[in-house]
PDB file of C-alpha atoms in Angstrom:
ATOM      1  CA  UNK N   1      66.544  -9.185-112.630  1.00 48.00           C
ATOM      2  CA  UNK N   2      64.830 -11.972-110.934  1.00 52.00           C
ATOM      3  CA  UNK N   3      65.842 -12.987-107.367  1.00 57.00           C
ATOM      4  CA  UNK N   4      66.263 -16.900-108.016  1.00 59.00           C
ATOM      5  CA  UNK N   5      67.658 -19.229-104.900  1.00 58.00           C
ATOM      6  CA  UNK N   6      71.249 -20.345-105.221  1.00 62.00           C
ATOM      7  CA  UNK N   7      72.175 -23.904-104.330  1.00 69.00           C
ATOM      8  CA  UNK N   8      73.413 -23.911-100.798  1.00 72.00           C
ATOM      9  CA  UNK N   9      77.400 -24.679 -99.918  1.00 87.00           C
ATOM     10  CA  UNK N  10      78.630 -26.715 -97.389  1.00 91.00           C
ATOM     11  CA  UNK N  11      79.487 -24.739 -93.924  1.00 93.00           C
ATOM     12  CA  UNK N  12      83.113 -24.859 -92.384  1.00 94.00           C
ATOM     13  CA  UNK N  13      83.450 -23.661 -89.193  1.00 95.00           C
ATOM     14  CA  UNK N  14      85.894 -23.319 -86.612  1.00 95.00           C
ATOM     15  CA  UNK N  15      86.022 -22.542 -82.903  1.00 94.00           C
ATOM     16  CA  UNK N  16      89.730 -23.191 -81.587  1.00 90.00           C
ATOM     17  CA  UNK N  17      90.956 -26.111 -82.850  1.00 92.00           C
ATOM     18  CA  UNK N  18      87.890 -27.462 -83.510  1.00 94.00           C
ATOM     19  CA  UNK N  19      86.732 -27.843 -87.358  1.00 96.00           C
ATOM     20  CA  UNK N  20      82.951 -28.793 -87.559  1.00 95.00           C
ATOM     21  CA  UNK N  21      81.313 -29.187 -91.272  1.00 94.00           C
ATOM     22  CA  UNK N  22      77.366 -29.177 -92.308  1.00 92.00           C
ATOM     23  CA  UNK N  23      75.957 -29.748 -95.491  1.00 86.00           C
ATOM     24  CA  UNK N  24      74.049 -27.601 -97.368  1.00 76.00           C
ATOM     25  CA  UNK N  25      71.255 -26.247 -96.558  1.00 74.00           C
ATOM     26  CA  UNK N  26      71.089 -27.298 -92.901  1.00 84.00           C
ATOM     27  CA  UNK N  27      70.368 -24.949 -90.613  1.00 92.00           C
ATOM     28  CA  UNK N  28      73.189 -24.907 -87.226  1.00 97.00           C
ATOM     29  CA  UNK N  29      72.807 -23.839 -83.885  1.00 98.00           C
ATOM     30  CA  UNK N  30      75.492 -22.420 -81.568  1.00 98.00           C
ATOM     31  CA  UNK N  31      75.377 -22.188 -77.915  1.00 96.00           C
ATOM     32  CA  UNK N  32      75.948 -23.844 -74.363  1.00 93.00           C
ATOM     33  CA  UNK N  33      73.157 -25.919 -74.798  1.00 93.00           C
ATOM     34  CA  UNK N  34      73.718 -29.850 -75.390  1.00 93.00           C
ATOM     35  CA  UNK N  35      71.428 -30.033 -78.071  1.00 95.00           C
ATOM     36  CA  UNK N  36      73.606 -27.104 -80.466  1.00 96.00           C
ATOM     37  CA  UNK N  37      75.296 -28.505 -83.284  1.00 97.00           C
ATOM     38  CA  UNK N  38      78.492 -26.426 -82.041  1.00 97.00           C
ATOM     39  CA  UNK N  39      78.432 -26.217 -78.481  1.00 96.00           C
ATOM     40  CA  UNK N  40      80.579 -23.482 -76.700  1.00 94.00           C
ATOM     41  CA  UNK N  41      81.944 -24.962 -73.438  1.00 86.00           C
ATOM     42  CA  UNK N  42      84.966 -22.507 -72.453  1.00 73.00           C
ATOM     43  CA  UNK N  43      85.360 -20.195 -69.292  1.00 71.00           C
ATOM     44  CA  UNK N  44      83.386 -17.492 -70.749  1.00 56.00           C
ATOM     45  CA  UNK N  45      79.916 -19.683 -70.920  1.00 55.00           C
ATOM     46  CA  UNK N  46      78.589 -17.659 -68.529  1.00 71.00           C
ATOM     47  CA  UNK N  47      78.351 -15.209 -71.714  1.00 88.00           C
ATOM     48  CA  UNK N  48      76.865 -17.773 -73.981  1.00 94.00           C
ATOM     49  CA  UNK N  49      73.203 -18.790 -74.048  1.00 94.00           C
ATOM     50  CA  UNK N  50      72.158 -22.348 -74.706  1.00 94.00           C
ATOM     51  CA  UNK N  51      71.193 -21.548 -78.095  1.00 96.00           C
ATOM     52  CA  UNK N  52      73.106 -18.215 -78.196  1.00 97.00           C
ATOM     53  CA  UNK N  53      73.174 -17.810 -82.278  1.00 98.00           C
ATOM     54  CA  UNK N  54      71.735 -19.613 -86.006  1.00 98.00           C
ATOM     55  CA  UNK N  55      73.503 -19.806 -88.829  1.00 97.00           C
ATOM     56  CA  UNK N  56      71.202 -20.697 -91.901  1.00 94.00           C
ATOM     57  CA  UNK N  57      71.526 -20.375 -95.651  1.00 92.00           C
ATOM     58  CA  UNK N  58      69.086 -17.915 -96.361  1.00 88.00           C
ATOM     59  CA  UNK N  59      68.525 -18.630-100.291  1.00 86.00           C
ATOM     60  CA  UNK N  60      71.613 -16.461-101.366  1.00 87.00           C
ATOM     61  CA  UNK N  61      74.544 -17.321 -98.987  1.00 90.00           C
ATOM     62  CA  UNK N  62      75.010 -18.105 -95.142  1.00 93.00           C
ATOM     63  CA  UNK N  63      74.095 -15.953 -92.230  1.00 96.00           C
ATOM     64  CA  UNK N  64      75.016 -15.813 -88.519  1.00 98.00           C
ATOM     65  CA  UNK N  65      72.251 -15.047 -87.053  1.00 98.00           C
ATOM     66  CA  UNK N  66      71.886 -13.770 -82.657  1.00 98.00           C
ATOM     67  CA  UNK N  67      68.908 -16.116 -81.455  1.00 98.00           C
ATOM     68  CA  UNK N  68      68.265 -13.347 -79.355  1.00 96.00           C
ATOM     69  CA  UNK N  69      71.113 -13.810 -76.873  1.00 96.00           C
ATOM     70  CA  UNK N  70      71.776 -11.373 -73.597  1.00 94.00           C
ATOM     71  CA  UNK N  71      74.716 -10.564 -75.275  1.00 95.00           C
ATOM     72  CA  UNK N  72      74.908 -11.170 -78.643  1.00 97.00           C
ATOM     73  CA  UNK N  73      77.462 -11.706 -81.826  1.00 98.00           C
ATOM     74  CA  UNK N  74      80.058  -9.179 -83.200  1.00 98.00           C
ATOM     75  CA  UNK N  75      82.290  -9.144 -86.311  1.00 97.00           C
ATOM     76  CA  UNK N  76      84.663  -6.335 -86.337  1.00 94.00           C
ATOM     77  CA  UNK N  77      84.223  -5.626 -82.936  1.00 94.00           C
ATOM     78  CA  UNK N  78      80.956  -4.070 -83.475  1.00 97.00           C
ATOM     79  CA  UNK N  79      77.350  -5.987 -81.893  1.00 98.00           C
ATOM     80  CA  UNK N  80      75.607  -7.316 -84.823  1.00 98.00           C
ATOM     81  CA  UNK N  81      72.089  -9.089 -84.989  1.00 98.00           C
ATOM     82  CA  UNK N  82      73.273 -10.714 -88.229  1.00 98.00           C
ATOM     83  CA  UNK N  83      76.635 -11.215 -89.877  1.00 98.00           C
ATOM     84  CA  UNK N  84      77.016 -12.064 -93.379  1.00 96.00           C
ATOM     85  CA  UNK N  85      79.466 -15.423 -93.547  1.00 94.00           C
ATOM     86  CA  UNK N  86      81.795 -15.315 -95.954  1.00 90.00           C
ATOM     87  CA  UNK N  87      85.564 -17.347 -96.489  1.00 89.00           C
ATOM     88  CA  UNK N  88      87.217 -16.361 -93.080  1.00 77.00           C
ATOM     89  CA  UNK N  89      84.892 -14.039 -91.705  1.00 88.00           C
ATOM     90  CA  UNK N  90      85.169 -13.740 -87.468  1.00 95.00           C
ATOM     91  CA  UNK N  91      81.948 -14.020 -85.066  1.00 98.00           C
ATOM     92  CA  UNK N  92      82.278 -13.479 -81.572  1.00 97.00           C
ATOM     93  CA  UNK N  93      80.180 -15.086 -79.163  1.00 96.00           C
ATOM     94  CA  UNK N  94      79.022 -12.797 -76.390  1.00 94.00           C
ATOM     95  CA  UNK N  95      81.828  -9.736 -76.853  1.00 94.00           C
ATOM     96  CA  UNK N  96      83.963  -9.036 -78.865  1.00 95.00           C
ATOM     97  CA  UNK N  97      86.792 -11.151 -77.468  1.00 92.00           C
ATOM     98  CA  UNK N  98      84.520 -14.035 -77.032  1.00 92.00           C
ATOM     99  CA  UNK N  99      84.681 -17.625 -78.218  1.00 94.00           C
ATOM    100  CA  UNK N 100      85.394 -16.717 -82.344  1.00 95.00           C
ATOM    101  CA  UNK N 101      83.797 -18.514 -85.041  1.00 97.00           C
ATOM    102  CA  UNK N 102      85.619 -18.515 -88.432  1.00 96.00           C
ATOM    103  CA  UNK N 103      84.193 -19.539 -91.439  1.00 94.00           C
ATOM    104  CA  UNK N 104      84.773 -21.370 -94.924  1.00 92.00           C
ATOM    105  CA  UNK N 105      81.792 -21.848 -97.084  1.00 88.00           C
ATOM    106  CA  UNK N 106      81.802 -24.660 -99.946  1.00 78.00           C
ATOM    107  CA  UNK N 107      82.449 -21.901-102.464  1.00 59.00           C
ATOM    108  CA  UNK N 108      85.825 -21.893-102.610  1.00 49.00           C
ATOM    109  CA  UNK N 109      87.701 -24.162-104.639  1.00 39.00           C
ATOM    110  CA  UNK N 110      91.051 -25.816-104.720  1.00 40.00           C
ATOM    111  CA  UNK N 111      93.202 -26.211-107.337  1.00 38.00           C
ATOM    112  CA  UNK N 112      94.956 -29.585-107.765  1.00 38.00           C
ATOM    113  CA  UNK N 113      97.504 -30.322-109.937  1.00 39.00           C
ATOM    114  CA  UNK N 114      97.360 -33.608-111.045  1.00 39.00           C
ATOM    115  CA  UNK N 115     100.432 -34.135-113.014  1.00 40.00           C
ATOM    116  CA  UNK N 116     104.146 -33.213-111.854  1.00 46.00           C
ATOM    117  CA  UNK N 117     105.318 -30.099-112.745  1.00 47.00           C
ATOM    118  CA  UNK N 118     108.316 -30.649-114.527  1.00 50.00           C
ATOM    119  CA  UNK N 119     111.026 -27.534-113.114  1.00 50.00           C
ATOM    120  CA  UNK N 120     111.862 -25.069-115.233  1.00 52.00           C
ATOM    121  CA  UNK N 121     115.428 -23.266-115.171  1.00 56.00           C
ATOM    122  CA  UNK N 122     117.135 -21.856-112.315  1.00 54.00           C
ATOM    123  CA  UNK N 123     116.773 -18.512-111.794  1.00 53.00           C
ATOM    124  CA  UNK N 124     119.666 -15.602-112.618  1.00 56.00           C
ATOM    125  CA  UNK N 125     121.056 -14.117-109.065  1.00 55.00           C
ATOM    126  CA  UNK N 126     121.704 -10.343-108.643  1.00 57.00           C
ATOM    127  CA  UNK N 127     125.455  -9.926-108.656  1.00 58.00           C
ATOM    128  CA  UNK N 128     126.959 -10.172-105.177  1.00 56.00           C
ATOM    129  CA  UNK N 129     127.149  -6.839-103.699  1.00 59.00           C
ATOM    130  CA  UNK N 130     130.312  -7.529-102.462  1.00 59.00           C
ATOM    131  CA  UNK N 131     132.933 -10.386-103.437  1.00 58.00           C
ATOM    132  CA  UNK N 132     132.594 -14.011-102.093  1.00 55.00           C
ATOM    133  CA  UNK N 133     135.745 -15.097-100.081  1.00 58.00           C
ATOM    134  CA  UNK N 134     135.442 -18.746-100.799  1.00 58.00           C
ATOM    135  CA  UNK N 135     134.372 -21.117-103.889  1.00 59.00           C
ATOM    136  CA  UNK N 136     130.925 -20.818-104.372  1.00 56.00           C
ATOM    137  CA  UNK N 137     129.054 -24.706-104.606  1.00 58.00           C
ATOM    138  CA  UNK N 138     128.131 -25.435-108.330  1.00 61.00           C
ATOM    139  CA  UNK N 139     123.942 -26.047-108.697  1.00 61.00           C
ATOM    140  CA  UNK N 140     122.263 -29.227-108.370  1.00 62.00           C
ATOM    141  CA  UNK N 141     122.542 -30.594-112.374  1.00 58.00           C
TER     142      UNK N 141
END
């Protein structure tokens, strides 16, 4: 088996409300600083260095990476120097109920339809498990 370097997806991420998206292969900084790509500016900055964490496709798939911060990234409420990203995997920024990253990662596809479905027939109803007191309304032809 030969290690061989996998094209890199686009990067999704979230913090709050906020949806940011890189392209492949770009590497993304996280932090207080201005210069981060995402930059965390909630009450708990205090907890967040200027360039608190990386996340970089590392030839196989996307990391979160701690840039060395006083108090780091968790997943799973655990410290981590490095979380694996994956479709909505959580990083916390600075404890575990820090700011939370969530990630999507190009890899997942959506299926379109492109053609209306036509409907197919209604489906059969259990009996009643006890009798109806009034007409029942006839289905929509």
């Amino acid at each position: 088996m030969t290690d061989r370097a996998v094209a890199a997806p686009p990067l999704t991420v979230w913090l709050g409300a906020a949806m940011y998206t890189f392209p492949a292969g770009r590497e993304v900084t996280v932090g207080r600083g201005d210069q981060c790509d995402i930059r965390v500016d909630v009450p708990e900055r205090q907890a967040i260095s200027r360039v608190h964490a990386v996340l970089r496709f590392d030839g196989q798939q996307w990391v979160a990476i701690d840039n060395k911060s006083r108090n780091g990234i968790y997943s799973g409420g655990a410290r981590q120097p490095q979380v694996f990203i994956d479709d909505d995997v959580d990083v916390s920024l600075g404890a575990p109920d820090g700011p939370r990253l969530t990630f999507r990662t190009g890899s997942q596809q959506l299926n379109v339809i492109s053609s209306p479905v036509a409907p197919g027939p209604w489906p059969s109803s259990p009996p009643p498990s006890r009798p109806a007191t009034g007409a029942m309304p006839a289905p929509p032809p």
